[in-house]
mmCIF file of C-alpha atoms and ligand atoms in Angstrom:
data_model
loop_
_atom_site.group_PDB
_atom_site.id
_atom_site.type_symbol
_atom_site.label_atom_id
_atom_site.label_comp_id
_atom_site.label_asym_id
_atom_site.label_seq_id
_atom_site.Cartn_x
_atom_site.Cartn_y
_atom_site.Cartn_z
ATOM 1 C CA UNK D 1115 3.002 10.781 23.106
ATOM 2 C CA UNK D 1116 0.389 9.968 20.623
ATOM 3 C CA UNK D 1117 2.536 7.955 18.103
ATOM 4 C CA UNK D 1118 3.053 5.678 20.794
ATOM 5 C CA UNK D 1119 -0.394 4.945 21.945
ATOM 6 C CA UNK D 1120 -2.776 2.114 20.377
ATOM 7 C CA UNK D 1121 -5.046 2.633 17.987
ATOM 8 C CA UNK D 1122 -8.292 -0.190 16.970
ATOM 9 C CA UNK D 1123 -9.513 -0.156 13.752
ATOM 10 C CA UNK D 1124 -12.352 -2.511 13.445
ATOM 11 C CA UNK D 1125 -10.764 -5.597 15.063
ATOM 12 C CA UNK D 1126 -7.287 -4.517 13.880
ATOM 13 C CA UNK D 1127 -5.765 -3.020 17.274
ATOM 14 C CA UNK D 1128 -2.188 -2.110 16.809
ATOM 15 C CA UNK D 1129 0.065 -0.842 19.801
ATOM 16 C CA UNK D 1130 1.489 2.238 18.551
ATOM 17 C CA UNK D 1131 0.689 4.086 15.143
ATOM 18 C CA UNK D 1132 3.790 3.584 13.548
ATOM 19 C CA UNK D 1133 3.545 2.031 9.860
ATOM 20 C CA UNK D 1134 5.797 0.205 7.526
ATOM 21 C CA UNK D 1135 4.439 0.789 4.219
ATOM 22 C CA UNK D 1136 5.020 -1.407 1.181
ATOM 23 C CA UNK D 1137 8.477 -1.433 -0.261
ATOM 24 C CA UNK D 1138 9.315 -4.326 -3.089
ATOM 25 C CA UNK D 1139 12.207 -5.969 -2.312
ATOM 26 C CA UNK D 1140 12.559 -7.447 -5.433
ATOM 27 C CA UNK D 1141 14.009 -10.672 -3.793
ATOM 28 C CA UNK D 1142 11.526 -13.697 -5.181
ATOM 29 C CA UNK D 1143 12.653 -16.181 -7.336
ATOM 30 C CA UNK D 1144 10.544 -15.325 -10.197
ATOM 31 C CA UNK D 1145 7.585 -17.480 -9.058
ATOM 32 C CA UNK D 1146 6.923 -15.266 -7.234
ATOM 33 C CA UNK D 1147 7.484 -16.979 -3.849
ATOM 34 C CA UNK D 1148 8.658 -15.509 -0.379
ATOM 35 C CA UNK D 1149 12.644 -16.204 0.387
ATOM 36 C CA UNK D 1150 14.229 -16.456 3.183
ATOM 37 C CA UNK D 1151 14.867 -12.559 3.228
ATOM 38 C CA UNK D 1152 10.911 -11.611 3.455
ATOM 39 C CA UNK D 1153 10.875 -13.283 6.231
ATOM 40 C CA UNK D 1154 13.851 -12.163 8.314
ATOM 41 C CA UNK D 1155 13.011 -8.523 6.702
ATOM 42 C CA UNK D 1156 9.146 -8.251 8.024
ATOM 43 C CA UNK D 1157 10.243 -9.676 11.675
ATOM 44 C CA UNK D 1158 13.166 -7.798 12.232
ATOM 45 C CA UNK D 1159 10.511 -4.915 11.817
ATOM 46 C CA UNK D 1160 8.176 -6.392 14.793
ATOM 47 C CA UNK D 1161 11.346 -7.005 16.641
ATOM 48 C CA UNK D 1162 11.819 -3.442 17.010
ATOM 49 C CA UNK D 1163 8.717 -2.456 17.797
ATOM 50 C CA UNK D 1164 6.569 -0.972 14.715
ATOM 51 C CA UNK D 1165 2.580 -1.065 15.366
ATOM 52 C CA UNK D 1166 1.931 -2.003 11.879
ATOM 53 C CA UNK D 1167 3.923 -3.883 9.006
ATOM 54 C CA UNK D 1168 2.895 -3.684 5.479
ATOM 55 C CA UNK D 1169 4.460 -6.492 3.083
ATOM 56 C CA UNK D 1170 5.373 -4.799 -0.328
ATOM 57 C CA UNK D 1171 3.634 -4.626 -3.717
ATOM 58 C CA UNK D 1172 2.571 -8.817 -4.193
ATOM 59 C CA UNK D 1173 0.896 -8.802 -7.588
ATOM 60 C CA UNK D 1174 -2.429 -10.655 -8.308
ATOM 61 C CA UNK D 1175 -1.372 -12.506 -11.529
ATOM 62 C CA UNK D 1176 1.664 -12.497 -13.169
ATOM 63 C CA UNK D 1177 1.650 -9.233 -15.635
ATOM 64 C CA UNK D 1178 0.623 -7.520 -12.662
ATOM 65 C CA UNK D 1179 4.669 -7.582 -11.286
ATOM 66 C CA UNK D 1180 6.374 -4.533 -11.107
ATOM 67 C CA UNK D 1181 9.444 -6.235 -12.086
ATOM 68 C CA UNK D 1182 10.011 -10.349 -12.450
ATOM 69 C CA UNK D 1183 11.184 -10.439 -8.844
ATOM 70 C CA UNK D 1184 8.079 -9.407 -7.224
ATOM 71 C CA UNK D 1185 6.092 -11.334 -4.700
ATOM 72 C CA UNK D 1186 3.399 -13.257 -6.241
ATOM 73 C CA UNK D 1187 -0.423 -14.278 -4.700
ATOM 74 C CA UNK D 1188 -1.815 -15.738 -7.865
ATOM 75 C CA UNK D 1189 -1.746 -18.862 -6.821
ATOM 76 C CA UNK D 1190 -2.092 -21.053 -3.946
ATOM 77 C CA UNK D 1191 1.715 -22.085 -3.901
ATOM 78 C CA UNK D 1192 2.102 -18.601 -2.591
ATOM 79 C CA UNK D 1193 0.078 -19.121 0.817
ATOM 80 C CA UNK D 1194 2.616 -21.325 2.558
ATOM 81 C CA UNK D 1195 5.818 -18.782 2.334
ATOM 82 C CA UNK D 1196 3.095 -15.739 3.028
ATOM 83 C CA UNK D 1197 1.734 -17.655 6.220
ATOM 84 C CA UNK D 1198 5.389 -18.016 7.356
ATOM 85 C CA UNK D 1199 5.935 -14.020 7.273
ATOM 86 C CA UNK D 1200 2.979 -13.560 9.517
ATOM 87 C CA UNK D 1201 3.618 -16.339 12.262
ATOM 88 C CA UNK D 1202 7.045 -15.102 12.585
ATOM 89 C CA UNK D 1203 5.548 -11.702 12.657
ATOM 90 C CA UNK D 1204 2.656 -12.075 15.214
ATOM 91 C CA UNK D 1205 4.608 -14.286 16.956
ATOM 92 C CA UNK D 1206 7.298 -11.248 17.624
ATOM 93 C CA UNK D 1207 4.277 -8.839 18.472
ATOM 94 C CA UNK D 1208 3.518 -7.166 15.372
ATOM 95 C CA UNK D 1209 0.352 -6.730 13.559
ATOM 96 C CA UNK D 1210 0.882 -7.214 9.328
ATOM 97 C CA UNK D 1211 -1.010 -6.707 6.226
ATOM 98 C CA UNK D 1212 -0.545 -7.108 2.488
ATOM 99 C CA UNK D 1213 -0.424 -4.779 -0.304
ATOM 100 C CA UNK D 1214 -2.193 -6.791 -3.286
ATOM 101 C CA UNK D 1215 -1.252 -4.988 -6.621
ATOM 102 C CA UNK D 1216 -1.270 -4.867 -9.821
ATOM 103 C CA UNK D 1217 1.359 -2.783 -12.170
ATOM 104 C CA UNK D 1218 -0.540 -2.322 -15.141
ATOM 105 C CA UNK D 1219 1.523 -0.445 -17.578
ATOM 106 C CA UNK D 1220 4.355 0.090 -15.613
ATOM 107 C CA UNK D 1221 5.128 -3.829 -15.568
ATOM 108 C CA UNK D 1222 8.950 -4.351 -16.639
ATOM 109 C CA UNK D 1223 8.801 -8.290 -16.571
ATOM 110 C CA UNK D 1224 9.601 -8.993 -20.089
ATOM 111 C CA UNK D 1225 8.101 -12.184 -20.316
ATOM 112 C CA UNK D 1226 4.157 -11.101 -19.854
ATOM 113 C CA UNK D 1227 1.525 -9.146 -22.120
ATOM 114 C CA UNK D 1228 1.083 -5.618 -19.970
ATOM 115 C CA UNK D 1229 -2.209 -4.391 -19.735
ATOM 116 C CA UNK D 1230 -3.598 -0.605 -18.983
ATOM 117 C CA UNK D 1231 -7.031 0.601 -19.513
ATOM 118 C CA UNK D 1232 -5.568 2.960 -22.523
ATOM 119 C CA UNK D 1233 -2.943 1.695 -24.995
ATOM 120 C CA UNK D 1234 -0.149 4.325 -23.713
ATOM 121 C CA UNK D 1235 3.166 3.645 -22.642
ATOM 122 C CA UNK D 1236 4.817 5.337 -19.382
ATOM 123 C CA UNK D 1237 7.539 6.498 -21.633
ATOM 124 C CA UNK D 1238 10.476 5.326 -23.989
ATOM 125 C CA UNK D 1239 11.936 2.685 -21.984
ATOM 126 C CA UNK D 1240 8.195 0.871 -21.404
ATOM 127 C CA UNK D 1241 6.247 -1.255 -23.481
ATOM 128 C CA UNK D 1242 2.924 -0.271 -25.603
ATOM 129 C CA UNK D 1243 0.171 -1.767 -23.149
ATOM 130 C CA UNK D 1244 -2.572 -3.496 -24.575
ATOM 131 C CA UNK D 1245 -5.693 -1.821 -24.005
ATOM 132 C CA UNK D 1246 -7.932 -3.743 -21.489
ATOM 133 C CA UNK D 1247 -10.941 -5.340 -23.248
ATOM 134 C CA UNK D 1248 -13.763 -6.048 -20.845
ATOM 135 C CA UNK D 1249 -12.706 -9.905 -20.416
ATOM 136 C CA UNK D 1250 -9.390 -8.218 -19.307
ATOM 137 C CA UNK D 1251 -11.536 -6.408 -16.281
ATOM 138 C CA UNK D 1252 -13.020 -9.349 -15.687
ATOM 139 C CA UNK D 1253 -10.466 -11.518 -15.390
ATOM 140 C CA UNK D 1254 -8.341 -8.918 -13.035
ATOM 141 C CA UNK D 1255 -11.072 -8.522 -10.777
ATOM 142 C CA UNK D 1256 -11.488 -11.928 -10.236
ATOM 143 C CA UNK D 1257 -7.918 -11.886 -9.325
ATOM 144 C CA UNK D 1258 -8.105 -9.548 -7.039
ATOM 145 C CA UNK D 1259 -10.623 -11.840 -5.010
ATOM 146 C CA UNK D 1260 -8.544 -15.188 -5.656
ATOM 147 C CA UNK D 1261 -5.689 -13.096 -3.682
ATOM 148 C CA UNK D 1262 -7.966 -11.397 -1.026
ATOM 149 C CA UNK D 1263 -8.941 -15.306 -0.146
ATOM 150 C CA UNK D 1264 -5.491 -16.503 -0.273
ATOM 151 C CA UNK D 1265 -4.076 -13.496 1.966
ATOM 152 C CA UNK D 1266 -7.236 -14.317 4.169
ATOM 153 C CA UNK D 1267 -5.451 -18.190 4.429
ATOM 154 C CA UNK D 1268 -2.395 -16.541 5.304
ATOM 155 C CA UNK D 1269 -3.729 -15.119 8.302
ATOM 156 C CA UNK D 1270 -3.104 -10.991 7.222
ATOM 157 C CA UNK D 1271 -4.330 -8.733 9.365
ATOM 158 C CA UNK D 1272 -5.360 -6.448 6.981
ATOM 159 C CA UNK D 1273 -4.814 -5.974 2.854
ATOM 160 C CA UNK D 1274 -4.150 -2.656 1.050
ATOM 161 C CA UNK D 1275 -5.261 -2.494 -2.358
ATOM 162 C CA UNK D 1276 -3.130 -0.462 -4.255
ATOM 163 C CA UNK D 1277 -4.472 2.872 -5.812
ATOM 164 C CA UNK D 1278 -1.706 4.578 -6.218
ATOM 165 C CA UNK D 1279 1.934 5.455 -8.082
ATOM 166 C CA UNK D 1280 0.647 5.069 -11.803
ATOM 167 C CA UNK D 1281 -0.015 1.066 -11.520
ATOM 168 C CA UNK D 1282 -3.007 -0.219 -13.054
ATOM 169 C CA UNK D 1283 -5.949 1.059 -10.668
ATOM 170 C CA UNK D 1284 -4.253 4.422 -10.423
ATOM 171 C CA UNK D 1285 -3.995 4.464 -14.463
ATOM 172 C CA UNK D 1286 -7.900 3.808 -14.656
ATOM 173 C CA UNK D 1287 -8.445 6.661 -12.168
ATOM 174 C CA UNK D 1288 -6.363 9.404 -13.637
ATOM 175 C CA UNK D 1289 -7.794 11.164 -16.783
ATOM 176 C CA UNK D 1290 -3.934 11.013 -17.939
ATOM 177 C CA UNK D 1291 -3.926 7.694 -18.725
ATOM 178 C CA UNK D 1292 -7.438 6.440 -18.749
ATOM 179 C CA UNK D 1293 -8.831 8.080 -22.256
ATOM 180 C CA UNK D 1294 -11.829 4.917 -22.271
ATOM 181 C CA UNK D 1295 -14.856 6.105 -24.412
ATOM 182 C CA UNK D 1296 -16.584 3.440 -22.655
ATOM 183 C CA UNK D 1297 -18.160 3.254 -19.209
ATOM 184 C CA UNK D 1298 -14.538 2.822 -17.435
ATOM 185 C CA UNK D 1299 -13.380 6.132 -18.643
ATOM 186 C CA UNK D 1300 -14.662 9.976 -18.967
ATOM 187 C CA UNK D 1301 -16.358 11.507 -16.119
ATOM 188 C CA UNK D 1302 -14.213 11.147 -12.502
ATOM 189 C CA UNK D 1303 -17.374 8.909 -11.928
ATOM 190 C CA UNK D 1304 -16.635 6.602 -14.652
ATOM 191 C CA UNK D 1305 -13.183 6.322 -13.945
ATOM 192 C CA UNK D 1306 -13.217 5.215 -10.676
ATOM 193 C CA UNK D 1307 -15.347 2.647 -11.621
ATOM 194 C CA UNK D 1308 -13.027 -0.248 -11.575
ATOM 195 C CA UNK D 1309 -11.668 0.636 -8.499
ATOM 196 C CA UNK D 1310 -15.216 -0.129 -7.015
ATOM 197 C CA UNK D 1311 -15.538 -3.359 -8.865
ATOM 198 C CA UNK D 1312 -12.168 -4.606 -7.173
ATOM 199 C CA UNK D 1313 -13.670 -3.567 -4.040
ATOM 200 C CA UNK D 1314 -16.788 -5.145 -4.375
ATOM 201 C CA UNK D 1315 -14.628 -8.435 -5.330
ATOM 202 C CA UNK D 1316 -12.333 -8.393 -2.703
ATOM 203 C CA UNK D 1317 -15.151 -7.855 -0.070
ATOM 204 C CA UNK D 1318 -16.648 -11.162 -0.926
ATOM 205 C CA UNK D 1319 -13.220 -12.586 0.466
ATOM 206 C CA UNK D 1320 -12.615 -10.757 3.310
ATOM 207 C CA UNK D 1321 -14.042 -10.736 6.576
ATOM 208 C CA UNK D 1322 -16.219 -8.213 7.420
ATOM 209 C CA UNK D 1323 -14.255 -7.789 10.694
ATOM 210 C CA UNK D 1324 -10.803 -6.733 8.938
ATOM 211 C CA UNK D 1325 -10.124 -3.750 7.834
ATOM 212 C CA UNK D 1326 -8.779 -2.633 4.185
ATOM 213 C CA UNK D 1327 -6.771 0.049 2.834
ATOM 214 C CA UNK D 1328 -6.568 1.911 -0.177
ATOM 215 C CA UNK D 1329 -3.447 3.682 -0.896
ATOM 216 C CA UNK D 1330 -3.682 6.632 -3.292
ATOM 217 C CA UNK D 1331 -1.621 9.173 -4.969
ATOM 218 C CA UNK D 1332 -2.784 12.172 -3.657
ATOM 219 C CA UNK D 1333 -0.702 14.289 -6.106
ATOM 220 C CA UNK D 1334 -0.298 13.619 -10.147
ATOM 221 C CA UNK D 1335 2.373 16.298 -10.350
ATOM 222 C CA UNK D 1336 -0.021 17.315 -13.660
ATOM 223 C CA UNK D 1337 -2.183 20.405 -14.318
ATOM 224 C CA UNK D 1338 -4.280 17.854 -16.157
ATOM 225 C CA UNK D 1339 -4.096 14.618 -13.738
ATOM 226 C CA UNK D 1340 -6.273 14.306 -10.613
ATOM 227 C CA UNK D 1341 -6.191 17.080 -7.863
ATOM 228 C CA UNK D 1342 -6.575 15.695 -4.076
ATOM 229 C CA UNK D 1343 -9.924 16.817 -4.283
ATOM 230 C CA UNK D 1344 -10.273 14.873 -7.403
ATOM 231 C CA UNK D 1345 -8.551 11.744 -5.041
ATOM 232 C CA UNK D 1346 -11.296 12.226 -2.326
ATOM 233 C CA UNK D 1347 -14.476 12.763 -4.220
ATOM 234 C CA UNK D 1348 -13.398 9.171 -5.944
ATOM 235 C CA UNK D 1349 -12.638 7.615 -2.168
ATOM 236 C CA UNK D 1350 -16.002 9.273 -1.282
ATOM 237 C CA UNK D 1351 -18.003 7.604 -4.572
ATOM 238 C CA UNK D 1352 -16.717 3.994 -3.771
ATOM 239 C CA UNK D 1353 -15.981 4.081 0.381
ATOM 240 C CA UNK D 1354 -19.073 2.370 1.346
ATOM 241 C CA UNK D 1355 -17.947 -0.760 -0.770
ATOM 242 C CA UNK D 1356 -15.367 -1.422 2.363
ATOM 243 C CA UNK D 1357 -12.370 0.971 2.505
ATOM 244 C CA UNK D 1358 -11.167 1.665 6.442
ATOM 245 C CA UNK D 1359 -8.257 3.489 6.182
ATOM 246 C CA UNK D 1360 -6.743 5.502 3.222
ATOM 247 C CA UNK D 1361 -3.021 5.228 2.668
ATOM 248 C CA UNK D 1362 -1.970 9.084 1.481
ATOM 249 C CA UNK D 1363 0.821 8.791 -0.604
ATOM 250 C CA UNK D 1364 1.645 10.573 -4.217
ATOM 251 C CA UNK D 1365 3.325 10.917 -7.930
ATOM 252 C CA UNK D 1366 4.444 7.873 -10.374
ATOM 253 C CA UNK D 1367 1.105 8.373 -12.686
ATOM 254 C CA UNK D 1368 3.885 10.626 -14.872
ATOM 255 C CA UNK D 1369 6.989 10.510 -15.736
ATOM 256 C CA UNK D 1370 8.626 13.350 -13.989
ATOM 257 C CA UNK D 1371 10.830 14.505 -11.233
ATOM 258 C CA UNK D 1372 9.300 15.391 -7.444
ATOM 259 C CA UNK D 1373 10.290 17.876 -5.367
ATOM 260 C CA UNK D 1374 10.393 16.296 -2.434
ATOM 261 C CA UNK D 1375 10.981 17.227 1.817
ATOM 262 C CA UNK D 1376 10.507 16.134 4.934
ATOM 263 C CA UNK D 1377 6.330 16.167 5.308
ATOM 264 C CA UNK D 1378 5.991 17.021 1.275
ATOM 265 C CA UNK D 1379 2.707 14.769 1.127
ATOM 266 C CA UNK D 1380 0.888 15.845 4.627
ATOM 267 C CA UNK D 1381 -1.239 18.869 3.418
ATOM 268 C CA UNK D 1382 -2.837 16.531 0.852
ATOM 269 C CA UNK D 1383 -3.098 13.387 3.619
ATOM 270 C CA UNK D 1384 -4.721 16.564 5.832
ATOM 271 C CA UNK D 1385 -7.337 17.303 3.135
ATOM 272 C CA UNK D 1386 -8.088 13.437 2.199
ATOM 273 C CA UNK D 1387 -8.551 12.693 5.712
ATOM 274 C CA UNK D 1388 -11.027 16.013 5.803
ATOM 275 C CA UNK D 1389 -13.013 15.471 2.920
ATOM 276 C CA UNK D 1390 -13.382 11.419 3.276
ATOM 277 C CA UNK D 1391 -13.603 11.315 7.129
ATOM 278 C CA UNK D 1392 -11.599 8.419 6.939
ATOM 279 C CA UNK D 1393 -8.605 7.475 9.238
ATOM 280 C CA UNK D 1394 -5.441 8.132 7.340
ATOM 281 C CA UNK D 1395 -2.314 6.596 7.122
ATOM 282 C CA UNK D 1396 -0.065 9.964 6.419
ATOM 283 C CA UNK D 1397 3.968 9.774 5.392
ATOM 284 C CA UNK D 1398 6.726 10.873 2.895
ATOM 285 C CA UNK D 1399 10.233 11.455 4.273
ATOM 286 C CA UNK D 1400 8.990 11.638 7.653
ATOM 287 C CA UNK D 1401 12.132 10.257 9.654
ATOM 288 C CA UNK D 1402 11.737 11.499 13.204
ATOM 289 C CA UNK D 1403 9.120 11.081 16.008
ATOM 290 C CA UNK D 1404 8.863 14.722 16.603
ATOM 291 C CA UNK D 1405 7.326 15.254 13.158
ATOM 292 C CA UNK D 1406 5.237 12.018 13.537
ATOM 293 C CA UNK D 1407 3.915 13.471 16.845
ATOM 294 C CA UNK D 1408 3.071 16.665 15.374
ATOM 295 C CA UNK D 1409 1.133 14.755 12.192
ATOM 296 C CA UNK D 1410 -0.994 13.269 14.886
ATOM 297 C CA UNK D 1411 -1.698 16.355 16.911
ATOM 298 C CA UNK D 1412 -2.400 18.750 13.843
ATOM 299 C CA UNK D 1413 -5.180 15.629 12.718
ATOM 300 C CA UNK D 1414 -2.969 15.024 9.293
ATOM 301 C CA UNK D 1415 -3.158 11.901 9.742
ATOM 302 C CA UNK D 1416 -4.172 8.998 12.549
ATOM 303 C CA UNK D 1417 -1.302 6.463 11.704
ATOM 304 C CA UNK D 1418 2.383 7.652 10.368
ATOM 305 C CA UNK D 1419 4.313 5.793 7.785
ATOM 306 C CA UNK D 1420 8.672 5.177 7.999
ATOM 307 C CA UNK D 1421 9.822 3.738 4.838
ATOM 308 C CA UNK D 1422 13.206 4.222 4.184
ATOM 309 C CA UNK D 1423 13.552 5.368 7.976
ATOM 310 C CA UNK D 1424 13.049 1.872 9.081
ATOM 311 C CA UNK D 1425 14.762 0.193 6.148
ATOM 312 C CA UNK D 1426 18.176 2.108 7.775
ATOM 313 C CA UNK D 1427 17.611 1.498 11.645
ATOM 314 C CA UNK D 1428 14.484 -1.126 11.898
ATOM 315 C CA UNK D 1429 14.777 -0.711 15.829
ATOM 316 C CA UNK D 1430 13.852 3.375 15.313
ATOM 317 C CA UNK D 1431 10.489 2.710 17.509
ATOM 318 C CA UNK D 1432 12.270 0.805 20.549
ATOM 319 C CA UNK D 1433 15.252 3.480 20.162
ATOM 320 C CA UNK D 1434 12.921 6.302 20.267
ATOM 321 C CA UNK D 1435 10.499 5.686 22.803
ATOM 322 C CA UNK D 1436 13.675 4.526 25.636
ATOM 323 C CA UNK D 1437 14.948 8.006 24.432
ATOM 324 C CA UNK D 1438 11.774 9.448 25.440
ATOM 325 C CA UNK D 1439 10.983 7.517 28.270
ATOM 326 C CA UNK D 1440 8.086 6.050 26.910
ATOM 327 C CA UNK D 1441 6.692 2.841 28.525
ATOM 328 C CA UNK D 1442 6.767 0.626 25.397
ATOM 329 C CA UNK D 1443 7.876 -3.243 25.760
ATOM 330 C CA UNK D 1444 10.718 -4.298 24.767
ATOM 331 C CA UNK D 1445 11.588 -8.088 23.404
ATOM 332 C CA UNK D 1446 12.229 -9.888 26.509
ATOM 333 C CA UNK D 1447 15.495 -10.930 25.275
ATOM 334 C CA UNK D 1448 16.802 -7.725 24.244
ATOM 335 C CA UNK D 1449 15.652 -5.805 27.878
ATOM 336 C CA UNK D 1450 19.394 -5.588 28.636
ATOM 337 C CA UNK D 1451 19.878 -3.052 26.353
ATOM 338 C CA UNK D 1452 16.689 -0.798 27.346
ATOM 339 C CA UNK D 1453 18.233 2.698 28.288
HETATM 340 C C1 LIG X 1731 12.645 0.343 -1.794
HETATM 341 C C2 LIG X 1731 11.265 0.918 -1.908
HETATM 342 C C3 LIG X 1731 10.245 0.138 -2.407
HETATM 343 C C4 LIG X 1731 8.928 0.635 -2.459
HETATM 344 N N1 LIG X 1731 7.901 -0.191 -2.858
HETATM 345 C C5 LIG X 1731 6.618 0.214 -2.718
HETATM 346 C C6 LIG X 1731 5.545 -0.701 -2.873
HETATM 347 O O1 LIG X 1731 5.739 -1.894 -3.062
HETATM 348 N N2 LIG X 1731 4.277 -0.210 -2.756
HETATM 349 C C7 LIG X 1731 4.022 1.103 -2.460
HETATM 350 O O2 LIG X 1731 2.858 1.498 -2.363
HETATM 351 N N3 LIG X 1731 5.028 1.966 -2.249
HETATM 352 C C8 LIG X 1731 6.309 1.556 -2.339
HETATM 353 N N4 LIG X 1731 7.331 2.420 -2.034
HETATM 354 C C9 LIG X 1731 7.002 3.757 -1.484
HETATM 355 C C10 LIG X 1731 7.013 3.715 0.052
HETATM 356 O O3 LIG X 1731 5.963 2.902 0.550
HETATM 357 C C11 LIG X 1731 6.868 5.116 0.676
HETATM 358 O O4 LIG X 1731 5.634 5.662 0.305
HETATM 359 C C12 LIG X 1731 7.985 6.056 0.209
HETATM 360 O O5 LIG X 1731 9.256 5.440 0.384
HETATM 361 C C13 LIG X 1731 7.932 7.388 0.960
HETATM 362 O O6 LIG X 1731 8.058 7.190 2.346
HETATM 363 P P1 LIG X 1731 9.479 7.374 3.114
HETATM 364 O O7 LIG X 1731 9.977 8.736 2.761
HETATM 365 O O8 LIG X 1731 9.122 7.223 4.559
HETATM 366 O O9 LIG X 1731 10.423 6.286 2.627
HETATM 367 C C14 LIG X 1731 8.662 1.961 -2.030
HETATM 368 C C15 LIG X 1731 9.708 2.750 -1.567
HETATM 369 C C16 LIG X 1731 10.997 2.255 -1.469
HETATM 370 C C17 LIG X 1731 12.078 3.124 -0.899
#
């Protein structure tokens, strides 16, 4: 069974190809700082087996949060309750990285300025961003590499920057909300400009050894956003400043409803992984190893992403692979309860 066999990655080897991707819990206090719930969340998930655990969305300064509750790294108060999720995590066998984000306009924490590189709101219910002067760039770059060296302190495995779902890197990318007259926006080129700025920032921090992740959405779900091609010509123009692995996900640039089904995002994680020659994380309502397996075979993707899958039953892998007779190894204390 592929799914189940080990995969290395520069020095990143995980056990199986199983991924957790991001998903906010919303929990933090709103400093920002882990509770008690990260922490039992992100093990539980080793526990039972999964080759690689992402911790959600953690935003790189405070009008970067999704929503007030979000997990913070903009500071070095953050590192302790971060370094916690990882012991517990490595110490129960699983491999973990960090998504470091920023929201952009899409931030609902009332309390801080929102930012976007064009003054347009998502829709009625958002604010008016303020349009990013180039001391704004600045500054957000800059704290993209303050949280690259704090999630370094932390001990992550690996850190995801995140391209995708209409937050602020995505919002520079797509021609539907970047409308810049300056070199940040225009030609596909232009906009994915900042993107490589980040990336040359956050490389200063990390080791050269890690590897990093971009996630992108492969789809706008807009005759005039991005295509996929559009998505991997940009990967292509900034890869060599240090992306690994491409997360393939889609949708949230707009404001408007997906059709989605089991596997709805693996022809577009197919042609990203194509077109970049990248290794590809590949997902989207995939709940069942058969599907996983067959994402493998067909080359869709080299790692497969469970997100609400493992939310429900976190002990899928270990339940799975007994099912199938798969050699994988169980928690010493729960060996009892192998089938
Ligand atoms: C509760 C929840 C929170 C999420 N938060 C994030 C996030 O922080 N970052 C991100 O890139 N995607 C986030 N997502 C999207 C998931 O990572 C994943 O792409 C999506 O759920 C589709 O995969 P699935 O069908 O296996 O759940 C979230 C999804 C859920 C359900």
């Amino acid at each position: 069974m592929k799914i189940f066999e080990n995969i290395k990655i520069k020095n990143l080897e995980l056990k199986n190809r199983v991924v957790m991707p991001p998903m906010c819990m919303y929990t933090a206090e709103e400093d920002g700082l882990v509770t008690p719930w990260h922490i039992t969340h992100y093990t539980t998930r080793a526990v039972g087996g999964v080759g690689l655990i992402m911790v959600e969305a953690t935003a790189v300064e405070p009008s970067g949060r999704i929503s007030a509750n979000d997990l913070g790294i903009w500071s070095d108060e953050h590192i302790e309750g971060l370094k916690k999720i990882v012991y517990s995590v490595h110490e129960n066998g699983g491999k973990i990285g960090i998504q470091l984000a920023h929201a952009g306009r899409k931030s609902e924490s009332l309390k801080d300025q929102i930012y976007a590189p064009s003054p347009i709101r998502f829709n009625e219910d958002y604010r008016i961003p303020k349009k990013m002067e180039l001391d704004d760039i600045e500054r957000v770059k800059n704290n993209f590499k303050e949280a690259t060296k704090r999630a370094q302190k932390a001990g992550f495995d690996l850190i995801e920057i995140h391209g995708a779902h209409g937050y602020l890197i995505n919002e520079f990318m797509s021609p539907l909300t970047n409308q810049r007259q300056d070199e940040y926006g225009g030609s596909l080129h232009n906009r994915s400009r900042f993107l490589k700025e980040v990336l040359e920032e956050v490389t200063k921090e990390w080791p050269k050894e890690k590897p990093i992740t971009l996630r992108v959405s492969s789809l706008e779900y807009s005759k005039k956003g991005n295509t996929t091609e559009n998505i991997a010509e940009i990967i292509n123009m900034v890869k060599d400043r240090g992306i690994d692995i491409v997360n393939v996900s889609s949708g949230g640039v707009i404001y408007t409803k997906i059709n989605t089904y089991p596997g709805y995002q693996l022809e577009a994680a197919r042609i990203i992984k194509e077109k970049t020659k990248l290794p590809v994380m590949a997902g989207g309502l995939v709940t069942d190893w058969r599907l996983a397996e067959e994402i493998i075979n067909n080359k869709r993707g080299d790692m497969v992403y469970m997100g609400r899958k493992l939310l429900r039953n976190p002990y899928y892998v270990l339940n799975s692979s007994s099912e199938l007779d798969v050699d994988l190894s169980w928690p010493e204390q729960y060996e009892r309860a192998r089938i």
